[in-house]
Coordinates of C-alpha atoms and ligand atoms in Angstrom, one line a residue:
X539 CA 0.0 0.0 0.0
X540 CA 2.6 2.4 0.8
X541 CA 5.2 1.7 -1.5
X542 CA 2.0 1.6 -4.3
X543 CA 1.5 5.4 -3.0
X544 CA 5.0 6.3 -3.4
X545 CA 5.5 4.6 -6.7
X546 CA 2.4 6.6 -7.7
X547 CA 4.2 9.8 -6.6
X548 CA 7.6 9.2 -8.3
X549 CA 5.5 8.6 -11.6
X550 CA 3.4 11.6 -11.0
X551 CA 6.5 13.7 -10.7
X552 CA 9.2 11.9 -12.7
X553 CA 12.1 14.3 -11.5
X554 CA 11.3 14.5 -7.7
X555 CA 13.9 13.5 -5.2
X556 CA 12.2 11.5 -2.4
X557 CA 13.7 9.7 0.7
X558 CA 12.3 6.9 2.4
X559 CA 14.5 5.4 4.8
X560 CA 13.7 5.6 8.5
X561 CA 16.4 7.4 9.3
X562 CA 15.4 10.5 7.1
X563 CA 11.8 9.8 8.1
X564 CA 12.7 10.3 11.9
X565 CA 15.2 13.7 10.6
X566 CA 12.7 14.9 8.3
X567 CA 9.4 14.2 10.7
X568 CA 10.1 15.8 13.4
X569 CA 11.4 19.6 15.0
X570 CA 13.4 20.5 17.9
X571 CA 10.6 19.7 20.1
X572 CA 11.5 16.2 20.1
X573 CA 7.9 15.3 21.6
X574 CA 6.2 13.2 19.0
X575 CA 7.8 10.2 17.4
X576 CA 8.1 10.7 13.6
X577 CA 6.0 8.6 11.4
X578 CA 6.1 10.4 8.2
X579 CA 5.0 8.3 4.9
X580 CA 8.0 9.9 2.7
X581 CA 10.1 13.2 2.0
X582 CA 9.3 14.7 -0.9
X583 CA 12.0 17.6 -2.1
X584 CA 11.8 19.9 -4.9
X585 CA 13.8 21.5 -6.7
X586 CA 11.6 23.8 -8.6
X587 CA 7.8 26.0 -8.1
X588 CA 6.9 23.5 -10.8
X589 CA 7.7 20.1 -8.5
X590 CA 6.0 21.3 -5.7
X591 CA 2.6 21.6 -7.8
X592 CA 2.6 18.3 -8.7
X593 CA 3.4 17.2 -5.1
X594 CA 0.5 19.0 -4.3
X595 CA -1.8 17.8 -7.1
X596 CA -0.6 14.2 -6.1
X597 CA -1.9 14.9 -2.6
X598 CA -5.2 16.1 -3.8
X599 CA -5.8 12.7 -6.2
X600 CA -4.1 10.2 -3.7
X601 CA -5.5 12.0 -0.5
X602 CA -2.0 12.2 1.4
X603 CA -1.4 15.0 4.2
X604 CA 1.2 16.9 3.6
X605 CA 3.7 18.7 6.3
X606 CA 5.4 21.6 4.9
X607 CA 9.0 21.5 6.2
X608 CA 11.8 24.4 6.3
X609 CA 14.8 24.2 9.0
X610 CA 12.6 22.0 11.5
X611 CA 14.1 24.7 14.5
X612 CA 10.4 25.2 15.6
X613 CA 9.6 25.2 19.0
X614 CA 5.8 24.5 18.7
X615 CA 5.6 21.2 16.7
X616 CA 4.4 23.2 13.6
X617 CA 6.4 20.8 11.4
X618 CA 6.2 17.1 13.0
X619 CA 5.0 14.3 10.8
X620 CA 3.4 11.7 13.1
X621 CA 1.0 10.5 11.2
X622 CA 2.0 9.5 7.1
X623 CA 2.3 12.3 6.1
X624 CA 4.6 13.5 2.8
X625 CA 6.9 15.8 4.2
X626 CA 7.4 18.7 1.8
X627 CA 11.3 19.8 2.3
X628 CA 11.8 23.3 0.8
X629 CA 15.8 22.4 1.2
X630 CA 16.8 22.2 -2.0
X631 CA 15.3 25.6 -3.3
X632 CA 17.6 27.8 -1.5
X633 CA 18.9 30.3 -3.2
X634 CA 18.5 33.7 -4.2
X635 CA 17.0 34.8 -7.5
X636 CA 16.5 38.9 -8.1
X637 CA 17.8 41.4 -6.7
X638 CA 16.4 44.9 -7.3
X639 CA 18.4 48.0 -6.0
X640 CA 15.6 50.5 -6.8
X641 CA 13.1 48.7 -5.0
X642 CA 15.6 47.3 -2.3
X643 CA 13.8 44.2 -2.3
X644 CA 15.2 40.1 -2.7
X645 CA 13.4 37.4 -4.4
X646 CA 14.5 34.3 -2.1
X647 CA 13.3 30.8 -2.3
X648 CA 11.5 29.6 1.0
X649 CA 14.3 26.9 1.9
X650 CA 17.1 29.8 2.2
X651 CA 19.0 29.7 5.2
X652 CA 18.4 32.9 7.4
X653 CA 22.0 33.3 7.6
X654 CA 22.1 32.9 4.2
X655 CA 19.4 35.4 3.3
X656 CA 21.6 37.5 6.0
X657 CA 25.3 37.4 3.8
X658 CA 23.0 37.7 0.7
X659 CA 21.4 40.8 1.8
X660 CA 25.4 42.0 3.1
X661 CA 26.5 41.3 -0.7
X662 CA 24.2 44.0 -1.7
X663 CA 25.5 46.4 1.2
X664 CA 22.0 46.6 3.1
X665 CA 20.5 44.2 6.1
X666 CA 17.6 41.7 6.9
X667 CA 17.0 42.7 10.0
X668 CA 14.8 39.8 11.5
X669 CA 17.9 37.7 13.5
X670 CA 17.8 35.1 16.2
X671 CA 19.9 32.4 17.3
X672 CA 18.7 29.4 15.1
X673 CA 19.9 31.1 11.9
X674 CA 21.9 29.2 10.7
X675 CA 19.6 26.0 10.8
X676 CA 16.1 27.5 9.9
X677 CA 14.9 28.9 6.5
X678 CA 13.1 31.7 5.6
X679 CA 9.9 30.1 4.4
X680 CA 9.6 28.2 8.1
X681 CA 10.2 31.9 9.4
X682 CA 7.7 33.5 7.3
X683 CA 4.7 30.8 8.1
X684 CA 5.3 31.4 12.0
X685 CA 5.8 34.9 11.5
X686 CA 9.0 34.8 13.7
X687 CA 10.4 37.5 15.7
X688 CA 13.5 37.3 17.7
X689 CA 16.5 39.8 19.4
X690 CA 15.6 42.8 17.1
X691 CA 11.9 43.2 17.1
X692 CA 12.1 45.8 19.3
X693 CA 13.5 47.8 16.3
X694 CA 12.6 46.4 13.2
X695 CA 9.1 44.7 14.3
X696 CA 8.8 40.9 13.1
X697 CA 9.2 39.2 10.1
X698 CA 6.0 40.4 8.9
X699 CA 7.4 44.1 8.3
X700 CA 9.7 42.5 5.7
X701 CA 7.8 40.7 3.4
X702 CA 6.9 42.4 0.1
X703 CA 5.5 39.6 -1.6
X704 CA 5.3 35.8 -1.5
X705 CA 4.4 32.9 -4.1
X706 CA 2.4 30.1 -2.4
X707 CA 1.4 26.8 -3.5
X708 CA -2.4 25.9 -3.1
X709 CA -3.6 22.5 -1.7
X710 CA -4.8 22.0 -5.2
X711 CA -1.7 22.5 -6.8
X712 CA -2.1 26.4 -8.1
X713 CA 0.6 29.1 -7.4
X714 CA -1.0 32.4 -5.9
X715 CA 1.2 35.5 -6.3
X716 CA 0.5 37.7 -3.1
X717 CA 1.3 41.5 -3.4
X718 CA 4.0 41.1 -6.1
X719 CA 6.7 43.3 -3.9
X720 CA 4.2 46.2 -3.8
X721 CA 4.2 49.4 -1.0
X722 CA 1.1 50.4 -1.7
X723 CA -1.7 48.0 -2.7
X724 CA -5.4 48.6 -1.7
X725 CA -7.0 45.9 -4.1
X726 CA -9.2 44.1 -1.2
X727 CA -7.9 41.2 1.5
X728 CA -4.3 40.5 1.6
X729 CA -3.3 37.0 1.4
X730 CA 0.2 37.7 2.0
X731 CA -0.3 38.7 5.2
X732 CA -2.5 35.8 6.6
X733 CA -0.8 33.6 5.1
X734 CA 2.5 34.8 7.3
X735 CA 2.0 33.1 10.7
X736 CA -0.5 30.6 9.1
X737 CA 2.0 27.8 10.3
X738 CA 1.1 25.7 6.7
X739 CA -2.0 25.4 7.7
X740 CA -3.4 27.1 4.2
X741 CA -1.1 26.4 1.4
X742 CA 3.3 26.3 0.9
X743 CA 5.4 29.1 0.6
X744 CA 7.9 28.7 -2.1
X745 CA 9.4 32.3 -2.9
X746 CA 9.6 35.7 -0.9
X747 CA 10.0 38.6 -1.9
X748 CA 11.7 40.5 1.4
X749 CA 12.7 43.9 2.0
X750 CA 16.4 45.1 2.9
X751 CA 17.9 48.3 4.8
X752 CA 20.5 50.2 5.7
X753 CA 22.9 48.5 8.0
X754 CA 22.5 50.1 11.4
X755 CA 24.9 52.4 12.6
X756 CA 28.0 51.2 15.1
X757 CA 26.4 50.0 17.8
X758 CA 27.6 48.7 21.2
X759 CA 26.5 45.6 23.5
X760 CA 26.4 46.1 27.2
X761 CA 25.4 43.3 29.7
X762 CA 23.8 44.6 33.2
X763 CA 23.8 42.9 36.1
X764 CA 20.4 43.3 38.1
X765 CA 19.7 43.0 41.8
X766 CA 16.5 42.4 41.4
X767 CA 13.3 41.3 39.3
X768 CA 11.2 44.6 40.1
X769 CA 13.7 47.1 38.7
X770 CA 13.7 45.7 35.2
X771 CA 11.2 47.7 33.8
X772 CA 13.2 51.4 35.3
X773 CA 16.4 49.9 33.4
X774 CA 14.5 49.4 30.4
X775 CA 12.7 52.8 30.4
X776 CA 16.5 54.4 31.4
X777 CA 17.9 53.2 28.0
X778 CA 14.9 53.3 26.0
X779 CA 14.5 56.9 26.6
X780 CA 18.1 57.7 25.8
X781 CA 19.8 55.3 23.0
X782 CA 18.1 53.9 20.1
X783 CA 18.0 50.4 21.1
X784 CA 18.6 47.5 18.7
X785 CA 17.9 44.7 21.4
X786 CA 16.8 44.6 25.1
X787 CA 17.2 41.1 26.3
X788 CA 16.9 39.4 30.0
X789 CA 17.7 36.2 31.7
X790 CA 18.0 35.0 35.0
X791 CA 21.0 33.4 36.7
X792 CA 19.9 30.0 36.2
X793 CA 19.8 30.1 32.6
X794 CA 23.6 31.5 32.7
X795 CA 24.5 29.1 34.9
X796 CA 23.7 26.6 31.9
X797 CA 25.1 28.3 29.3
X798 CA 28.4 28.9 31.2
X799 CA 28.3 25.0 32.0
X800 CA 28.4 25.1 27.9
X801 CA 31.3 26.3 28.2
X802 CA 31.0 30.4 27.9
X803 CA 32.8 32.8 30.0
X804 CA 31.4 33.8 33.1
X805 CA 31.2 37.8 32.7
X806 CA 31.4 39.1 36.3
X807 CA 33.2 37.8 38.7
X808 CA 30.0 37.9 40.9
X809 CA 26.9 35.8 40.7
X810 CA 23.9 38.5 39.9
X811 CA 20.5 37.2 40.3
X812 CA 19.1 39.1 36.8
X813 CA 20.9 40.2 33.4
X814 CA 20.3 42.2 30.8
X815 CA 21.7 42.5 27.3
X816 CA 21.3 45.3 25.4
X817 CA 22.4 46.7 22.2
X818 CA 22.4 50.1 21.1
X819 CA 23.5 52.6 18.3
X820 CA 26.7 54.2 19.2
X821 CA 28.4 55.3 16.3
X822 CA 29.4 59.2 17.7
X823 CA 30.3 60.5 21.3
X824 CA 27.3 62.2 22.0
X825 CA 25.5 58.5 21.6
X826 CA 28.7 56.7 23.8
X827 CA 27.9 60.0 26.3
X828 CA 24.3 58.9 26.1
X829 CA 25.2 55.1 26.8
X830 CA 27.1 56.0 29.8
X831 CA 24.5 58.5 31.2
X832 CA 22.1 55.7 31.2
X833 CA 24.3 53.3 33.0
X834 CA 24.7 55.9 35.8
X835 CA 21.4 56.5 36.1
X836 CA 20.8 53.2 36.6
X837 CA 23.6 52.4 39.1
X838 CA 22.9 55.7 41.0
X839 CA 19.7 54.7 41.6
X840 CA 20.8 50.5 42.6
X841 CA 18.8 49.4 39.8
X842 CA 22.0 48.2 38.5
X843 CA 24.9 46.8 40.3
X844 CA 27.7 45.7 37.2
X845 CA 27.9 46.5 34.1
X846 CA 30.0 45.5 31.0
X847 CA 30.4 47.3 27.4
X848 CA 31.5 45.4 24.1
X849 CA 35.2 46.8 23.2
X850 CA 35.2 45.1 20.0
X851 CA 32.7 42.9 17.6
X852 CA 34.0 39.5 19.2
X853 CA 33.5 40.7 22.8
X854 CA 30.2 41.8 21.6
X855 CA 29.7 38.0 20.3
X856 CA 30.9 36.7 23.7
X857 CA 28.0 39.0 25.8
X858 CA 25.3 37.7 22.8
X859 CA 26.6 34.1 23.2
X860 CA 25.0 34.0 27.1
X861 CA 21.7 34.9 26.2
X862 CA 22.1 33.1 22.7
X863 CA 23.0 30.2 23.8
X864 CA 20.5 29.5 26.6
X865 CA 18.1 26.9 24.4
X866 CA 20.9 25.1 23.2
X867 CA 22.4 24.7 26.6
X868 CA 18.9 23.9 28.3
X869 CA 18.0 21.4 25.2
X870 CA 19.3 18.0 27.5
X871 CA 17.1 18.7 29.8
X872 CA 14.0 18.3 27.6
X873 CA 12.5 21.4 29.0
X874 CA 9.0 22.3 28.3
X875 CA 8.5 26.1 26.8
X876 CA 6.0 28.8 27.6
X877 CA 6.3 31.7 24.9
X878 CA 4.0 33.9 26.2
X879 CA 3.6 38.1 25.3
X880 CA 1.5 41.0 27.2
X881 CA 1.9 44.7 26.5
X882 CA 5.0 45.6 27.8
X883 CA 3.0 48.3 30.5
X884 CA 2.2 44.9 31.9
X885 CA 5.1 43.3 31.8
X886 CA 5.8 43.7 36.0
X887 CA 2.7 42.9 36.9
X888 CA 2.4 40.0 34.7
X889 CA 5.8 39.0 35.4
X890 CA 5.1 39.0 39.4
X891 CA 1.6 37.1 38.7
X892 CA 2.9 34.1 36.5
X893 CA 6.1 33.7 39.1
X894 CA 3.8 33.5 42.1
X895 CA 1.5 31.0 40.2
X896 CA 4.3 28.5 39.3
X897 CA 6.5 28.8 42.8
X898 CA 3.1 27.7 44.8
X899 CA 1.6 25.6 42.2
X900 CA 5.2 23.7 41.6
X901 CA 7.7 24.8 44.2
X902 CA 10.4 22.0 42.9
X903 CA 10.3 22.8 39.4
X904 CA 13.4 24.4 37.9
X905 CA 12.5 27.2 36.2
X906 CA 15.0 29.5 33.6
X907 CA 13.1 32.5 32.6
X908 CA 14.3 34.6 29.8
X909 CA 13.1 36.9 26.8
X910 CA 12.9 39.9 24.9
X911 CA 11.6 42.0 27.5
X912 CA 11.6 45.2 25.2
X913 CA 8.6 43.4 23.5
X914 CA 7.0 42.1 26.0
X915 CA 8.1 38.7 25.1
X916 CA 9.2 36.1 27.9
X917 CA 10.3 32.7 27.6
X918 CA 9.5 30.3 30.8
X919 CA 11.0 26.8 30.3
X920 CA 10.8 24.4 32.8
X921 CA 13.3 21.9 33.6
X922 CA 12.2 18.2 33.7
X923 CA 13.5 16.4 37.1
X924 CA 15.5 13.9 36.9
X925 CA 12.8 11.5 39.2
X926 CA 10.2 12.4 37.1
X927 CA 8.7 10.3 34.0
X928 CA 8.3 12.2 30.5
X929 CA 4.7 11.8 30.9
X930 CA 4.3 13.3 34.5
X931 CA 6.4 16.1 33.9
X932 CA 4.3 16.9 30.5
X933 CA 0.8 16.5 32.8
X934 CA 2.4 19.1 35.3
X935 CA 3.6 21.6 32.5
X936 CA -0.2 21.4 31.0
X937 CA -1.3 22.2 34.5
X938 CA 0.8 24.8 34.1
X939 CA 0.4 26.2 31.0
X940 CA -3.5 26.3 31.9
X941 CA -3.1 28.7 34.9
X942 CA -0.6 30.8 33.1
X943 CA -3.2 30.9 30.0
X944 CA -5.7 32.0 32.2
X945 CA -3.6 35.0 33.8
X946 CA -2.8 35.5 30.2
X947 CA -6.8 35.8 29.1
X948 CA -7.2 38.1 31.8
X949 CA -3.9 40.2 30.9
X950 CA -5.2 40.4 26.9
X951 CA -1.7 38.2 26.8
X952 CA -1.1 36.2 23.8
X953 CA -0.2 32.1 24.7
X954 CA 2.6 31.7 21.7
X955 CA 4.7 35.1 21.3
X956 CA 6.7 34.1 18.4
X957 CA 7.1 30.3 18.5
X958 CA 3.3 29.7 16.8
X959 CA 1.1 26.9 18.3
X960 CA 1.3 24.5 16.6
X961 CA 0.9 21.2 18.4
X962 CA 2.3 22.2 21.5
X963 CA -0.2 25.3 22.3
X964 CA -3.6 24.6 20.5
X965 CA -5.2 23.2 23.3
X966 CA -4.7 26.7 24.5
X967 CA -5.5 29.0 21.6
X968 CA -8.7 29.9 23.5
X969 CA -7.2 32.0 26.1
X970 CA -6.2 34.3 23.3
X971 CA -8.5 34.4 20.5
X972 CA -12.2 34.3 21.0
X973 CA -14.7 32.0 20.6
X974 CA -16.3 34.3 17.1
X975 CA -12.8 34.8 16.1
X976 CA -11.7 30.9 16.1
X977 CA -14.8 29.9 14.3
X978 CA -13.4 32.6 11.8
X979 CA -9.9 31.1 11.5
X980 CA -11.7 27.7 11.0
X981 CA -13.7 28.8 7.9
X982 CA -10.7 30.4 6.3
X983 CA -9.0 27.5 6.8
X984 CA -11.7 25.6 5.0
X985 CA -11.8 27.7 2.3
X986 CA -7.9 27.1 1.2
X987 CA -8.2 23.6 2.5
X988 CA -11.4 22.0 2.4
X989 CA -10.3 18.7 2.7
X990 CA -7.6 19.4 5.7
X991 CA -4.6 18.5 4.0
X992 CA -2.3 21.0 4.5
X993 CA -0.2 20.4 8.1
X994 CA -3.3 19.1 9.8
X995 CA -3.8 19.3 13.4
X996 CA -2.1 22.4 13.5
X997 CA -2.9 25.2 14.9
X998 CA -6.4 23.7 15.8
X999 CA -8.6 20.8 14.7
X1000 CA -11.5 21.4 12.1
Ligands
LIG1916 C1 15.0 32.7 22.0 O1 14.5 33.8 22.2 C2 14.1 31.7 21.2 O2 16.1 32.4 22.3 C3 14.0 30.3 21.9 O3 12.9 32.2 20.9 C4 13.3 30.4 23.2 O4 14.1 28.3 23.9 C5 13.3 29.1 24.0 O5 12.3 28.9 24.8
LIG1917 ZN1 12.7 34.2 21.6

């Protein structure tokens, strides 16, 4: 029955590269939540718009689920195959096609590296400014479908800002062409922009067009120590209101503790209970003046007690590297990831709430609390103990995640920030959209998908 299917697809699609053994079906089926056991049927992956078509024309006449698949870095489960599915790989159509310098705009297929789309962007002596840790391992297109954010939202807003135009394939097969790199373009609903963060719930994403700017001034990295949770918020208002900030970014000692057991370098000498890192333009004296002003301010008033300031680019990389590298040093501990976001006026409030909930509700659970705290953006991973099973610790997270969904309802919070919700969250997707506004996702959903097809059980089920 199965190899009948595949047969049918390799003659369907003469050229296509497929893989079937297991041990691309387990790389190819699951993400770096490492939760569900892969089961996908096969791996499809194109080379060309035209390949992908007849994978999805195949899927229509044979009935087969397909799991759109980029860099597999999500955090949500958006892009495990558990169940047969054909896992689309956008890998192989990576590259970069047009460049226009009028329009500052790139044409990029979807499997391009971030990194990649970042040097490409460099070669044409302008930025992509969306930038987080995972890229050099996740692609554009998977960026695009979760609407990803990262370290400089707080300046350049999410990948959602940067996308002039996209080409998606239908779960029938046809190629829409969304916005065509327009500005201006009042012509009725744009697709383009539902179908960024649509998690490939409503068709594939095979080519972007993306907007480039200027590369940012000089700018400088300075890592803050803080003495306490509460005075966050005053640092973050101190250097908001005088540097143009590029990235605001907290952690507690816990989570440096694991990333200096990683092997980075411990940058104090004393053990602070809160850090920040932030970055900042600082590319004249009166902006250095500025930076120092700030830092003053701060330790005058003990909302600060250490500080250190990048001397050169690979300092800068070593500050970066301790809040960078805190998911890949908490990744053997199979931690279980909250990715929560409130206005950033609620931030204290919110942040003093879901603590108090998760210290009385689970007083043993390890806890590393980090994020971009300039966007209201926190990360709460908890720590599996070593005496307890998988499946206890996942029922105790759930518990978890309910109460801190329903602070979150009652905050106007939103339950995935910037990770999407794939599997992981959709149990929860009611604390943050409404009952009318669900049932409206759900017919839109139907109407590109009637028959469910496209990354089902995603996001919700029909
Ligand atoms: C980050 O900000 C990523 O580093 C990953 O969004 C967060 O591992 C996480 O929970
Ligand atoms: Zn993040």
């Amino acid at each position: 029955m199965t190899d009948s299917r595949i047969a049918s697809l390799q003659q369907a699609c003469p050229g296509l590269k497929l893989k079937t053994d297991p041990a691309d079906l387990e790389h190819y089926g699951r993400d770096w939540t490492r939760r569900w056991t892969p089961a996908p049927l096969v791996i499809a992956l194109p080379a060309t718009v035209e390949e992908v078509q007849a994978v999805m024309r195949w899927s229509a006449a044979e009935g087969v689920a397909v799991v759109p698949s980029g860099g597999r870095t999500g955090l949500s489960g958006g892009a495990v195959a558990a169940h047969g599915e054909l896992v689309l790989s956008l890998e192989r159509m990576n590259k970069a096609l047009d460049y226009d310098a009028v329009d500052r705009t790139l044409v990029v297929q979807a499997g391009m590296p971030l990194e990649a789309l970042h040097n490409a962007a460099l070669g044409h002596g302008l930025i992509y400014p969306v930038d987080f840790a995972a890229r050099g391992s996740c692609s554009i297109g998977g960026n695009i479908a979760t609407n990803a954010g990262g370290i400089r939202v707080i300046r350049y807003g999410n990948t959602r800002e940067w996308i002039a135009g996209l080409k998606v394939v239908t779960a029938t097969g046809e190629l829409l062409e969304l916005n065509k790199g327009l500005i201006k373009n009042s012509s009725g609903y744009d697709f383009r922009q539902l179908l960024i963060g649509s998690e490939g719930t409503l068709g594939v994403i095979v080519e972007a067009t993306v907007k480039l700017t200027d590369p940012p001034p000089a700018s400088n990295v300075m890592l803050l120590a803080l003495p306490s949770f509460d005075v966050l918020m005053q640092v973050f208002a101190a250097f908001r209101a005088r540097l143009q900030l590029q990235a605001f970014e907290f952690f507690t000692d816990r989570a440096l503790e694991h990333v200096l057991s990683h092997g980075a370098q411990a940058p104090f000498d004393e053990v602070h209970p809160y850090y920040v890192v932030t970055e900042f333009a600082a590319g004249d004296e009166a902006q250095e003046a500025a930076a120092m002003a700030a830092f003053e301010d701060c330790m005058g008033n003990g909302w600060v007690s250490d500080g250190v300031i990048s001397a050169s680019d690979a300092q800068a990389a070593q500050l970066w590297r301790l809040r960078e590298g805190i998911t890949e040093a908490l990744a053997r501990y199979k931690p279980y990831k909250n990715d929560v976001s409130v206005r950033i006026s609620s931030m204290p409030a919110f942040l003093a709430e879901t603590q108090a909930l998760i210290g009385d509700a689970y007083p043993h659970f390890d806890v590393v609390w980090f994020g971009h705290i300039g966007d209201g953006n926190l990360h709460i991973n908890v720590l599996k103990p070593d005496d307890t099973s998988d499946a206890d610790f996942v029922t105790q997270c759930e518990h978890v995640t309910k109460l801190l969904a329903q602070v979150l309802a009652r905050f106007n919070g939103s339950i995935s920030a910037e990770h999407g919700i794939g599997l992981v969250k959709k149990g929860y997707l009611d604390s943050t959209r409404g009952p009318a506004e669900i049932g409206l996702m759900k017919a839109v959903k139907r109407a590109f998908d009637p028959e469910g097809r496209l990354n089902p059980g995603k996001l919700f089920d029909l």
